[in-house]
XYZ file of C-alpha atoms in Angstrom:
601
model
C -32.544 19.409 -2.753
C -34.263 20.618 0.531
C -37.762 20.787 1.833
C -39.669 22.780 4.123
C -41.821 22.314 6.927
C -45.343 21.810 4.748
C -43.415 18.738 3.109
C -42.676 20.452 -0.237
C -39.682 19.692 -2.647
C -37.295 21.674 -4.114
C -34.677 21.243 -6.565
C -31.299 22.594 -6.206
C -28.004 21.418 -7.740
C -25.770 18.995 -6.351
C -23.158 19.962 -3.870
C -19.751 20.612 -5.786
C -17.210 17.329 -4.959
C -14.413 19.622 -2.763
C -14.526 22.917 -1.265
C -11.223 24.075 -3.263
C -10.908 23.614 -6.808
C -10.649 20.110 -8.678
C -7.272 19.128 -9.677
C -7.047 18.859 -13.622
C -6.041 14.814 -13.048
C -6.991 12.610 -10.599
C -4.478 10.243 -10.124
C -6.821 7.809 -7.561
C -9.439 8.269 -10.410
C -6.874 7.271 -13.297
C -5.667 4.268 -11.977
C -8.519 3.016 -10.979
C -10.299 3.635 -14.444
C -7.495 1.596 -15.576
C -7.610 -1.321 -13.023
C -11.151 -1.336 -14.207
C -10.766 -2.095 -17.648
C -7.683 -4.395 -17.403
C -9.906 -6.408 -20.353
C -8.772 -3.780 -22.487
C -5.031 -3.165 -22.278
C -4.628 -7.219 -21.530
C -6.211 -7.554 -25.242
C -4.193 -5.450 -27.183
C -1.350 -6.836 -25.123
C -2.464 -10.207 -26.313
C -2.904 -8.627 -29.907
C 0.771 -7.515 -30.053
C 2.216 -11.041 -28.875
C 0.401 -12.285 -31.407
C 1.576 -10.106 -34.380
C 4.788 -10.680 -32.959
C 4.711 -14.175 -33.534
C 3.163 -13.604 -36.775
C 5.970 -11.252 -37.884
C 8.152 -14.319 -37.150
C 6.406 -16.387 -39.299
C 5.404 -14.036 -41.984
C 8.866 -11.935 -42.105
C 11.662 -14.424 -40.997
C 15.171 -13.064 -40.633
C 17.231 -13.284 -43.429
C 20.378 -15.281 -43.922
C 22.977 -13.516 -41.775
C 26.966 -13.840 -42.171
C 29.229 -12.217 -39.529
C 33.023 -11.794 -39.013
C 34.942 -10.303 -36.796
C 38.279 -8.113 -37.849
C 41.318 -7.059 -34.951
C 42.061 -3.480 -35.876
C 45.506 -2.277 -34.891
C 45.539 1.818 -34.747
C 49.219 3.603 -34.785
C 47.985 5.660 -32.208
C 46.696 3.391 -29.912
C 46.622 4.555 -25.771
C 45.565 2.910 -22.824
C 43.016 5.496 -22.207
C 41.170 5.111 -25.695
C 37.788 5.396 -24.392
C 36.600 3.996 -28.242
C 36.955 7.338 -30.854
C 39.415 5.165 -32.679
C 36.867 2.269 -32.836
C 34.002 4.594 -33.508
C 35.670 6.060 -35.993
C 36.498 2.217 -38.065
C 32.816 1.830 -37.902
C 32.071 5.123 -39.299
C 34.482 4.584 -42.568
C 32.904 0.793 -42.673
C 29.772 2.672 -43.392
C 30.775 5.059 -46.367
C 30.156 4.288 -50.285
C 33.993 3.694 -51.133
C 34.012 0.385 -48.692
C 30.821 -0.971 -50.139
C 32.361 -0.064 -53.793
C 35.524 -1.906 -52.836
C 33.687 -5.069 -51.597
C 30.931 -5.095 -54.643
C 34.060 -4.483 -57.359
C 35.817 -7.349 -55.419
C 32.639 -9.898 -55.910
C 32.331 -8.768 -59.551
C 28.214 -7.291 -58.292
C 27.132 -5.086 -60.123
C 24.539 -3.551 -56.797
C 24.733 0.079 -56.047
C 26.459 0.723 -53.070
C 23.644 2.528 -51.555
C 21.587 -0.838 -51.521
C 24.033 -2.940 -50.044
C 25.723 -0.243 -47.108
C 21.657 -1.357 -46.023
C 22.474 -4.507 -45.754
C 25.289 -4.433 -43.524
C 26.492 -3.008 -40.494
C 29.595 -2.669 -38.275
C 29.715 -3.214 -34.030
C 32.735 -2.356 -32.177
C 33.187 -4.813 -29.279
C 36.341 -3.912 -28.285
C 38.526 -0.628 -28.712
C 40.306 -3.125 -31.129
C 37.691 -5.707 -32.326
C 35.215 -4.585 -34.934
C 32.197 -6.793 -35.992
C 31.024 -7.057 -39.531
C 27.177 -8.131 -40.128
C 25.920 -8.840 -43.420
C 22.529 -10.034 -44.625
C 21.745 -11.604 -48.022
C 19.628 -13.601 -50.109
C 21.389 -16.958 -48.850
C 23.832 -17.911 -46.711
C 26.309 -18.427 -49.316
C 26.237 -14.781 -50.167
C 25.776 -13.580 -47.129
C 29.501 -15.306 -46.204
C 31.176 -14.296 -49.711
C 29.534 -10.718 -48.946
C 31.287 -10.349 -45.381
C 34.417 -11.907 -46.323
C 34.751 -9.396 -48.982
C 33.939 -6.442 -46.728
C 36.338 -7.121 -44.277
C 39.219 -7.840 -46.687
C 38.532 -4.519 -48.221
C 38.507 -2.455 -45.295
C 41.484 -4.204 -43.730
C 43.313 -3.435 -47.089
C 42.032 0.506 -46.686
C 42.927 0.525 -43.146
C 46.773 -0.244 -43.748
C 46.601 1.929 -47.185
C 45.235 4.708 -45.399
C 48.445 3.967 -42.234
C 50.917 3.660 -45.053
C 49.903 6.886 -46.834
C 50.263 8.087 -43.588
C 53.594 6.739 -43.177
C 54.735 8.028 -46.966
C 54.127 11.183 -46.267
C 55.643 11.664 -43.269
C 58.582 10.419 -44.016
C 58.206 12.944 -47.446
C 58.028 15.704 -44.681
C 61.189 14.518 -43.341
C 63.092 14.392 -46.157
C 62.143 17.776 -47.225
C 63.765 18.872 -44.224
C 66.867 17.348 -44.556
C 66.976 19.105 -48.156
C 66.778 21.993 -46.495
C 69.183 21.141 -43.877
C 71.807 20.014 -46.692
C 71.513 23.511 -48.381
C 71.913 25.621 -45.533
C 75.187 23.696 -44.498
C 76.688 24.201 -48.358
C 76.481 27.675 -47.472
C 78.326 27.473 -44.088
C 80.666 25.530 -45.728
C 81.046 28.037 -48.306
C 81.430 30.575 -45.981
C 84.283 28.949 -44.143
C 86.398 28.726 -46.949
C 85.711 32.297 -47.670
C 86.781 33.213 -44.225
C 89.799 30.710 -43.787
C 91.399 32.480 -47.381
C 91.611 35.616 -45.841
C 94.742 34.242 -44.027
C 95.684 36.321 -41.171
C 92.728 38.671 -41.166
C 90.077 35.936 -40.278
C 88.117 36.538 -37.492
C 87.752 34.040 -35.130
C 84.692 34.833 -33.838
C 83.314 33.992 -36.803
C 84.984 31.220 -37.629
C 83.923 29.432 -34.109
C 80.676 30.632 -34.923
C 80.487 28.852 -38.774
C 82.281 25.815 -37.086
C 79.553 25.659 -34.351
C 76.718 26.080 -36.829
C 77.931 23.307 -39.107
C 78.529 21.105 -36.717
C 74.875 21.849 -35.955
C 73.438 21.015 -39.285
C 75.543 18.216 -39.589
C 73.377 16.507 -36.785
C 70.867 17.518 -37.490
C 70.838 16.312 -41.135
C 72.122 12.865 -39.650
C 69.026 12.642 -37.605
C 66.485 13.604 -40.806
C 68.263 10.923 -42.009
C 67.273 8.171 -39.732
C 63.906 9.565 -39.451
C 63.333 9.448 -42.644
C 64.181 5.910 -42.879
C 62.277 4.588 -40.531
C 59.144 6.011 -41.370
C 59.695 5.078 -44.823
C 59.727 1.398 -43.603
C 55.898 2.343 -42.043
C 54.217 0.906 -39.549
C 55.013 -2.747 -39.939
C 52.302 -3.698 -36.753
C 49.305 -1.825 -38.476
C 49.758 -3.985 -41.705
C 50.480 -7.158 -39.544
C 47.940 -6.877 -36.735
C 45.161 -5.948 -39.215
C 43.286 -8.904 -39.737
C 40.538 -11.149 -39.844
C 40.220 -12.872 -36.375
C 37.098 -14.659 -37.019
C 36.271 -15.540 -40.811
C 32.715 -14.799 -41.921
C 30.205 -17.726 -40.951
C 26.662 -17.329 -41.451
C 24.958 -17.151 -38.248
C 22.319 -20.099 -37.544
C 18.687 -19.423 -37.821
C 17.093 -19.395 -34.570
C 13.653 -19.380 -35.157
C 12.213 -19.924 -31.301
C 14.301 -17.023 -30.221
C 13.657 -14.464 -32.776
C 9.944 -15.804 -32.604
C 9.895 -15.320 -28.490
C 12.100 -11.812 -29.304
C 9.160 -10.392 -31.274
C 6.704 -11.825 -29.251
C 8.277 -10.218 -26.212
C 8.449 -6.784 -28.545
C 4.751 -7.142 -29.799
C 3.219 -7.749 -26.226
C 4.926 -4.953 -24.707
C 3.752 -2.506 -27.312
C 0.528 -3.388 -27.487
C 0.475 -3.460 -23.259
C 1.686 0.080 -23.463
C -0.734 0.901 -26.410
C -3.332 -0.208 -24.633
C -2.682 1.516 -20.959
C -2.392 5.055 -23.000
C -5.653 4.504 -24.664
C -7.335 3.686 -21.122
C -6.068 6.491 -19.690
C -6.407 9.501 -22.157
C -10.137 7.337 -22.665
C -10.520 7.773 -18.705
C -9.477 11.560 -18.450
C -11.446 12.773 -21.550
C -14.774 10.917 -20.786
C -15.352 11.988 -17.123
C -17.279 9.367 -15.862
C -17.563 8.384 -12.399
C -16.401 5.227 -10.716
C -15.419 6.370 -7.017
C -18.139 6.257 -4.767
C -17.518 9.699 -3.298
C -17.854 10.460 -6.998
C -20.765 8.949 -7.522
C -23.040 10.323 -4.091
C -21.737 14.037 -4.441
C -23.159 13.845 -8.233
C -26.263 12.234 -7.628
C -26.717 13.901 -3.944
C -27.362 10.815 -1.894
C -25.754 8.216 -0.230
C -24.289 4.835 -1.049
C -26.206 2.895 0.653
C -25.244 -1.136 -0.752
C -22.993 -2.253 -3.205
C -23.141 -5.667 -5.859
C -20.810 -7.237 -7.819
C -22.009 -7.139 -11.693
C -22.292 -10.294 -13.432
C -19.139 -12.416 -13.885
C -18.114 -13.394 -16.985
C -16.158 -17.070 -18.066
C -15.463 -19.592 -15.449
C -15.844 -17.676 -12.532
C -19.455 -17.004 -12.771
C -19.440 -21.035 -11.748
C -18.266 -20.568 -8.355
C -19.298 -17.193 -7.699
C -22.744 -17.557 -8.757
C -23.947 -18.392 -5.135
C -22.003 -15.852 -3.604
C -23.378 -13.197 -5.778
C -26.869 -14.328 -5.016
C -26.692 -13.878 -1.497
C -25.523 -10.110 -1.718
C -28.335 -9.570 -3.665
C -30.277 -10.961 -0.940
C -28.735 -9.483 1.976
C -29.374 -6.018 -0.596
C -32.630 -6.755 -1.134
C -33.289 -7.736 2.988
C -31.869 -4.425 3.987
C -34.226 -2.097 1.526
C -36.978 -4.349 2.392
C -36.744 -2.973 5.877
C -36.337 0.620 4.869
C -39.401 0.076 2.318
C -41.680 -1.137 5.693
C -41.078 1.710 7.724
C -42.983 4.124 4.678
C -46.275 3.323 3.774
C -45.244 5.057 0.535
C -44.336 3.134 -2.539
C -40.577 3.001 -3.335
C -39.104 2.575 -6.848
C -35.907 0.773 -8.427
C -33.987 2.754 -11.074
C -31.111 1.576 -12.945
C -28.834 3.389 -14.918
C -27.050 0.867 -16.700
C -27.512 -2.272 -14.839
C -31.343 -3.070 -15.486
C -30.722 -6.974 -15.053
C -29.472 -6.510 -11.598
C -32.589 -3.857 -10.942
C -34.892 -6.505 -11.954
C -33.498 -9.282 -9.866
C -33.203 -7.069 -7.201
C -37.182 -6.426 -7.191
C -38.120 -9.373 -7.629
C -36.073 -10.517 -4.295
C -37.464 -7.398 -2.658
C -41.106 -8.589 -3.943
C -40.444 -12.100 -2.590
C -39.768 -10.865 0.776
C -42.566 -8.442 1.469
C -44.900 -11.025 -0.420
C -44.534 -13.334 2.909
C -46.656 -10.513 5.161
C -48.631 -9.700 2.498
C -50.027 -9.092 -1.216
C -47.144 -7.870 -3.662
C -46.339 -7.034 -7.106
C -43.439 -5.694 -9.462
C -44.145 -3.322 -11.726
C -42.127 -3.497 -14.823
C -41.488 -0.372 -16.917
C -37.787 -1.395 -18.410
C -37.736 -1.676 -21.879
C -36.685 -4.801 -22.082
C -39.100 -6.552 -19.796
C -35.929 -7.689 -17.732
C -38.228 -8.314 -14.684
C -40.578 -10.448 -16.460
C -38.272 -12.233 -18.249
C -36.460 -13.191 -15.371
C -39.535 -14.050 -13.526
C -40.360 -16.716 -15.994
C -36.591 -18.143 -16.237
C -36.921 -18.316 -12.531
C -40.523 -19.429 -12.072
C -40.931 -16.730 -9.232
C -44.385 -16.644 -8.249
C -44.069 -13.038 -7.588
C -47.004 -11.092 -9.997
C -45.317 -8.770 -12.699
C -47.198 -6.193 -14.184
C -46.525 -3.882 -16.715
C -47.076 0.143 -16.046
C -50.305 0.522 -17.586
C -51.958 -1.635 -15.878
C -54.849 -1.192 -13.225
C -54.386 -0.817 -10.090
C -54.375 -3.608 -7.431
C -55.878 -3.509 -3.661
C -54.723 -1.085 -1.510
C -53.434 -3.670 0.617
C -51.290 -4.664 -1.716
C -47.142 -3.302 -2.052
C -45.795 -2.872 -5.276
C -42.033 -2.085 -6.006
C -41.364 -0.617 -9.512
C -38.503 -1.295 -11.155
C -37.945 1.152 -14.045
C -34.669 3.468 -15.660
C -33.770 6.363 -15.727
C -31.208 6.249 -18.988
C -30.776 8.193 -21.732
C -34.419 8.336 -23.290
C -36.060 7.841 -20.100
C -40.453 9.538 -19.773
C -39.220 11.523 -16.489
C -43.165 12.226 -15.921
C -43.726 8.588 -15.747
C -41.499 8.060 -12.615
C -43.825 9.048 -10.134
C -46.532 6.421 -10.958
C -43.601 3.612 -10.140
C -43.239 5.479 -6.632
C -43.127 8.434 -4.321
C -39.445 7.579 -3.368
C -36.634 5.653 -5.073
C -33.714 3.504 -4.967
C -30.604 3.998 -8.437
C -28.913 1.165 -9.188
C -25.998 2.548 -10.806
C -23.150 0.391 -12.384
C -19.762 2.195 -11.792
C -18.160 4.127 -14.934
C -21.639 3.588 -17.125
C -22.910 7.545 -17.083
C -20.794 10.610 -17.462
C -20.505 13.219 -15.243
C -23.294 15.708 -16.655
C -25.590 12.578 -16.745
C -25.215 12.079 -13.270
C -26.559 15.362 -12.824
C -29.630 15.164 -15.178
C -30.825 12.673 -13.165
C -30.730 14.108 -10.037
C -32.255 17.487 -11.034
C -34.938 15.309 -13.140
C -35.952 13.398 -9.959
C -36.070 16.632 -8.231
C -38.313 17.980 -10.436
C -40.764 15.718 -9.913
C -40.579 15.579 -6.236
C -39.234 11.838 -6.388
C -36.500 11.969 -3.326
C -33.521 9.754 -3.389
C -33.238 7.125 -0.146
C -30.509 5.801 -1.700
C -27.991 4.560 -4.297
C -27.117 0.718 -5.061
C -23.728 0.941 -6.858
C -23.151 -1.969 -9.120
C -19.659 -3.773 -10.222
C -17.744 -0.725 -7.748
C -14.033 -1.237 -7.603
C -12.812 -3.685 -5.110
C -9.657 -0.945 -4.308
C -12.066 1.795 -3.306
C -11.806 3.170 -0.052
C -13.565 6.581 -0.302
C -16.829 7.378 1.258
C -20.020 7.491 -0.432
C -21.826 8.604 2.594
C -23.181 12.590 1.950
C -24.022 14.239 5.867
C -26.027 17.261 4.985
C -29.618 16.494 3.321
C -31.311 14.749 6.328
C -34.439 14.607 4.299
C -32.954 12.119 1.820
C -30.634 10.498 3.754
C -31.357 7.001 5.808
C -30.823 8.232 8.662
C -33.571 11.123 8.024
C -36.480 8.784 7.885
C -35.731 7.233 11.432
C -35.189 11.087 12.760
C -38.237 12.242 11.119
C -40.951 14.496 13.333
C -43.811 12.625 14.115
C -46.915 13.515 12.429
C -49.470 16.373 13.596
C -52.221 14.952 15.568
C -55.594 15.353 14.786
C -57.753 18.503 16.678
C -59.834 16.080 19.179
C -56.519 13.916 20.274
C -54.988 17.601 21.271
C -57.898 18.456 22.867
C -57.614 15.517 24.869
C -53.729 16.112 25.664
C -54.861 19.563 26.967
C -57.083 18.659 28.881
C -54.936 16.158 30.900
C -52.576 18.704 30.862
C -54.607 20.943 33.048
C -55.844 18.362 35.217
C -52.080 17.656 35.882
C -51.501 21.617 36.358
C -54.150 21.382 38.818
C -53.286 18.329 40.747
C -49.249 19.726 40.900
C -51.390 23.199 42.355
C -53.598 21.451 45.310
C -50.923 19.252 46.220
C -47.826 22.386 46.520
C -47.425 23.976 49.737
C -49.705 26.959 50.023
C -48.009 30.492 49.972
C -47.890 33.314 52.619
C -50.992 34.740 50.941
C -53.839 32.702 49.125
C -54.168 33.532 45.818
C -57.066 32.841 43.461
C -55.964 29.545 41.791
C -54.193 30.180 38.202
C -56.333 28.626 35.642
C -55.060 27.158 32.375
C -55.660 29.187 28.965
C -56.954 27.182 26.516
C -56.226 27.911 22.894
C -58.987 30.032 21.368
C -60.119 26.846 18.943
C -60.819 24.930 21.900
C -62.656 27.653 24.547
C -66.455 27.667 24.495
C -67.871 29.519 21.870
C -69.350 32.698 22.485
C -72.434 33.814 21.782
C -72.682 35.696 18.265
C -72.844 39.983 18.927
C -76.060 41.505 18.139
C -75.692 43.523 15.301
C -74.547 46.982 14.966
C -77.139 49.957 14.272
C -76.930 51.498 10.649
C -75.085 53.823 10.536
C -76.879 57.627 11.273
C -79.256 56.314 13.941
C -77.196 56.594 17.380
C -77.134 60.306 18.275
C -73.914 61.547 20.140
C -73.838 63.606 23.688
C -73.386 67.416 23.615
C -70.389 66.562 26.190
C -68.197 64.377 23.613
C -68.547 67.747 20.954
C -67.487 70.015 23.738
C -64.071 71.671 23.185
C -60.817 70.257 25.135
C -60.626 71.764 28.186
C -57.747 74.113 28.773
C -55.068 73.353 31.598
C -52.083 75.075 33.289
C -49.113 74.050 31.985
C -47.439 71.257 34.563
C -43.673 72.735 36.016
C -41.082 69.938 36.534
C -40.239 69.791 40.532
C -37.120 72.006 41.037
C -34.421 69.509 41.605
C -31.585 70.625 43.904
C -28.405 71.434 43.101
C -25.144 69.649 44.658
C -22.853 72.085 44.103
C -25.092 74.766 45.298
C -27.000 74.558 48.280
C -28.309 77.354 51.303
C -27.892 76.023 54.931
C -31.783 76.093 55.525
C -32.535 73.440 52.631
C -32.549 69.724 53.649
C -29.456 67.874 51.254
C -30.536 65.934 48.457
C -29.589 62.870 50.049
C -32.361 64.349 53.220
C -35.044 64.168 50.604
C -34.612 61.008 48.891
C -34.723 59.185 52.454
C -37.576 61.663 53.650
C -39.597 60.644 50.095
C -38.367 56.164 50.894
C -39.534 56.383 54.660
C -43.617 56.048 53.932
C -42.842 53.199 51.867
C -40.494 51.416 54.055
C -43.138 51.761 56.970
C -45.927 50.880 54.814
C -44.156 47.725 53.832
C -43.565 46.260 57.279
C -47.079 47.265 58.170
């Protein structure tokens, strides 16, 4: 908005918030938005503790059995970082376990159903927990007693299998081992009946090579005996360490559990919903925000009403802000003979108490009224609840002395008669509650107001954050600004008090004159020019003849008189001169000499 020297107003739109471009979030604009409405994310908080704890009452946990089972693997190592464990808890959880423990308890469940009703931990790399849930703890014990008989019983069937057919695999061998050696032997007898004509070579070479087998078949021997023995510390260190036991119901722990689940959800629940709420409304709370939208400064601040228990001890300290508000526009509103106006945008009770303390205060030097144009007749319902003896009137009504001050208090939200504004006054004051109006809102407003040539002194933020550090001052529009009305040119005097300035002007002019040291020569004494609007009149002209009556000389028809054409003086020449003509520096001290002389005459 700017104005020009004849006072008019125009409209222009409001400077944009930062030179560069606006980052896509605003973190300092986030959190606050979510400091702000703490009332929010506290309550579904709340909301989730509370379905916790109804969970716990509504869904308790089911009788629960557990037992614990030592698990000894045949290839157990000290660097085992848990496959082998991993791997128990992954057969615990197949059909052919559950079917084993169901055909053991004579149930006739699918084993679908009940692998959902159990599950396996592994503590240790050796120790593997069995948890079973039921319809009582009876069950629940028979249930997990069962499972972990049958999977001890697969995990030694499963080692001794193992066993069995290695040792299989071994004898095999030896078969084959005992056949190849018939043949050697067979061959040595072949060779030792040829008498004489044996070869040695191979002989030594058949002796070696049974020998050989001989071993070696020894060896498959012993092999094969030991591994058909097993492994003797699988089938003995399998076992149940800890028989099944049904776990006791703890009812204030599981309660507190889900409590503890329930408020953190809902805490977290409610944060995301503040924030994409905060990001996808766009609507101002920063004060920097909130001046570069509405293009003027903040210029006072108020808390907005407190809610529960607090208001109790706060009330008093609330009441003098308003006050010291409502003391500080009062001063602004003296200096102006013109009539300022309140506008709220979402905070019309604060509005209305805040003109009827400004009212109060101008009322002790003089007549004054409120207007009040909110729609809910805030200021004269608050008049009456505080028996202010202030006089409320409503828009329509007449006008009262023109002694008398009058503050209106009126809004400017969604809805509002923007042609009605200017009867509540030439200049106005928002009152604008933090986070109530949306960016594009913000900017109605101000292009509204400076369509109908209603400046802004100011802007009265309401319930700001207590965090907020930015500035809400805006240093360009002088004409709006607070500062501007103190710096403001003085008005233009009236004709006959310049006339008067003039004239003491002279007489000072004339005064400084007589009183100067007189000059060399006296000069005829320099009078002052008076503007043309303040000389003497002169005399009207007498009229001019009509046209056709004046006759003209014969000399003024008379042709132009014909002269000779004037020759430029022949200049000399420097580079070309005779010996009888004077040098060109000769004549230009020949042509200064008459001067010079006439000079010091």
């Amino acid at each position: 908005m700017t104005t020009t020297q004849t006072g008019s107003f125009e409209a222009e739109p409001p400077p944009p918030a930062a030179a560069g471009a606006a980052p896509l979030v605003d973190l300092q604009r986030l959190f606050v938005a979510i400091r702000r409405r703490k009332r929010v994310w506290l309550a579904t908080g709340l909301l989730g503790l509370i379905a916790g704890v109804a969970v716990g009452f509504v869904l308790p946990a089911p009788p629960t059995a557990v037992a614990k089972v030592i698990v000894v693997h045949q290839d157990d190592s000290p660097t085992d970082s848990g496959t082998l464990i991993r791997t128990d808890v992954a057969v615990l959880q197949t059909t052919q376990i559950a079917e084993g423990a169901l055909k053991k308890l004579g149930s006739t469940d699918a084993p679908e159903d009940f692998m959902k009703n159990y599950a396996g931990l592994g503590v240790t790399n050796n120790v593997l927990q069995i948890t079973v849930k039921a319809k009582s703890n009876e069950e629940a014990v028979a249930r997990a007693q069962a499972l972990a008989e049958t999977f001890i019983a697969d995990h030694v069937k499963r080692s001794q299998a193992a066993a069995a057919a290695q040792s299989q695999a071994i004898l095999d061998q030896r078969k084959n081992a005992q056949d190849e050696l018939a043949k050697i032997e067979q061959q040595i007898v072949e060779e030792e009946g040829k008498g004489r004509q044996a070869s040695q070579p191979t002989l030594e070479s058949l002796y070696s090579r049974r020998a050989a087998l001989t071993t070696q078949i020894s060896d498959f021997t012993s092999r094969a005996q030991q591994a058909g023995i097993g492994s003797p510390q699988v089938a003995a260190g399998t076992q149940i360490v800890d028989a099944a036991r049904a776990l006791p119901k703890a009812f204030l722990k599981t309660t507190a559990t889900n409590a503890g689940i329930g408020f953190a959800l809902g805490l977290a629940l409610g944060i995301a919903l503040v924030a994409v709420g905060a990001v996808s409304r766009d609507r101002p709370v920063l004060r920097r925000e909130i001046s570069t939208h509405l293009g003027a400064s903040v210029i006072a601040q108020l808390p907005s009403k407190r809610r529960g228990p607090a208001r109790l001890w706060r009330r008093s300290r609330a009441v003098s802000e308003r006050k010291r508000v409502a003391t500080t526009l009062v001063r602004l509103i003296k200096k102006d003979p013109r009539e300022v106006s309140l506008l709220e945008l979402g905070a019309p009770k604060v509005a209305a108490a805040l003109g009827l303390d400004i009212a109060e205060e101008l009322a002790a030097e003089g007549a004054a009224s409120v207007v009040d144009d909110l729609p809910g007749e805030d200021v004269r319902k608050l008049a009456q609840e505080t028996k202010s003896d202030v006089s409320v009137v409503g828009a329509g009504d007449a006008p009262g002395a023109p002694v008398e001050r009058r503050v209106g208090v009126g809004t400017v939200s969604p809805g509002t008669a923007w042609t009605d504004l200017e009867h509540l006054g030439k200049e106005t004051v928002l009152v604008v509650k933090a986070g109530q109006a949306n960016t594009l809102w913000l900017h109605t407003v101000a292009r509204q107001l400076a369509d109908q040539q209603i400046p802004i002194i100011g802007v009265v933020l309401v319930d700001p954050d207590p965090r907020d550090k930015s500035d809400g001052t805006l240093w360009d529009g002088l004409h709006t600004a607070l500062r501007g009305r103190s710096s403001a040119p003085a008005a233009e005097p009236a004709p006959s008090e310049r006339e008067d300035r003039l004239d003491e002007l002279a007489a000072r002019v004339a005064e400084r004159i007589a009183t100067a040291e007189p000059p060399t020569r006296r000069f005829t004494p320099v009078r002052p020019v008076l503007p043309p609007a303040l000389a003497t009149p002169r005399p009207p002209a007498s009229p001019l003849p009509p046209p056709g009556s004046v006759s003209v000389p014969d000399h003024l028809n008379a042709p132009t008189k014909k002269f000779a054409p004037v020759k430029p003086p022949k200049r000399p020449t420097p580079f070309k001169r005779d010996d009888g003509e004077p040098s060109h520096k000769g004549e230009l001290n020949a042509g200064l000499e008459p001067e010079k002389s006439a000079e010091v005459s």
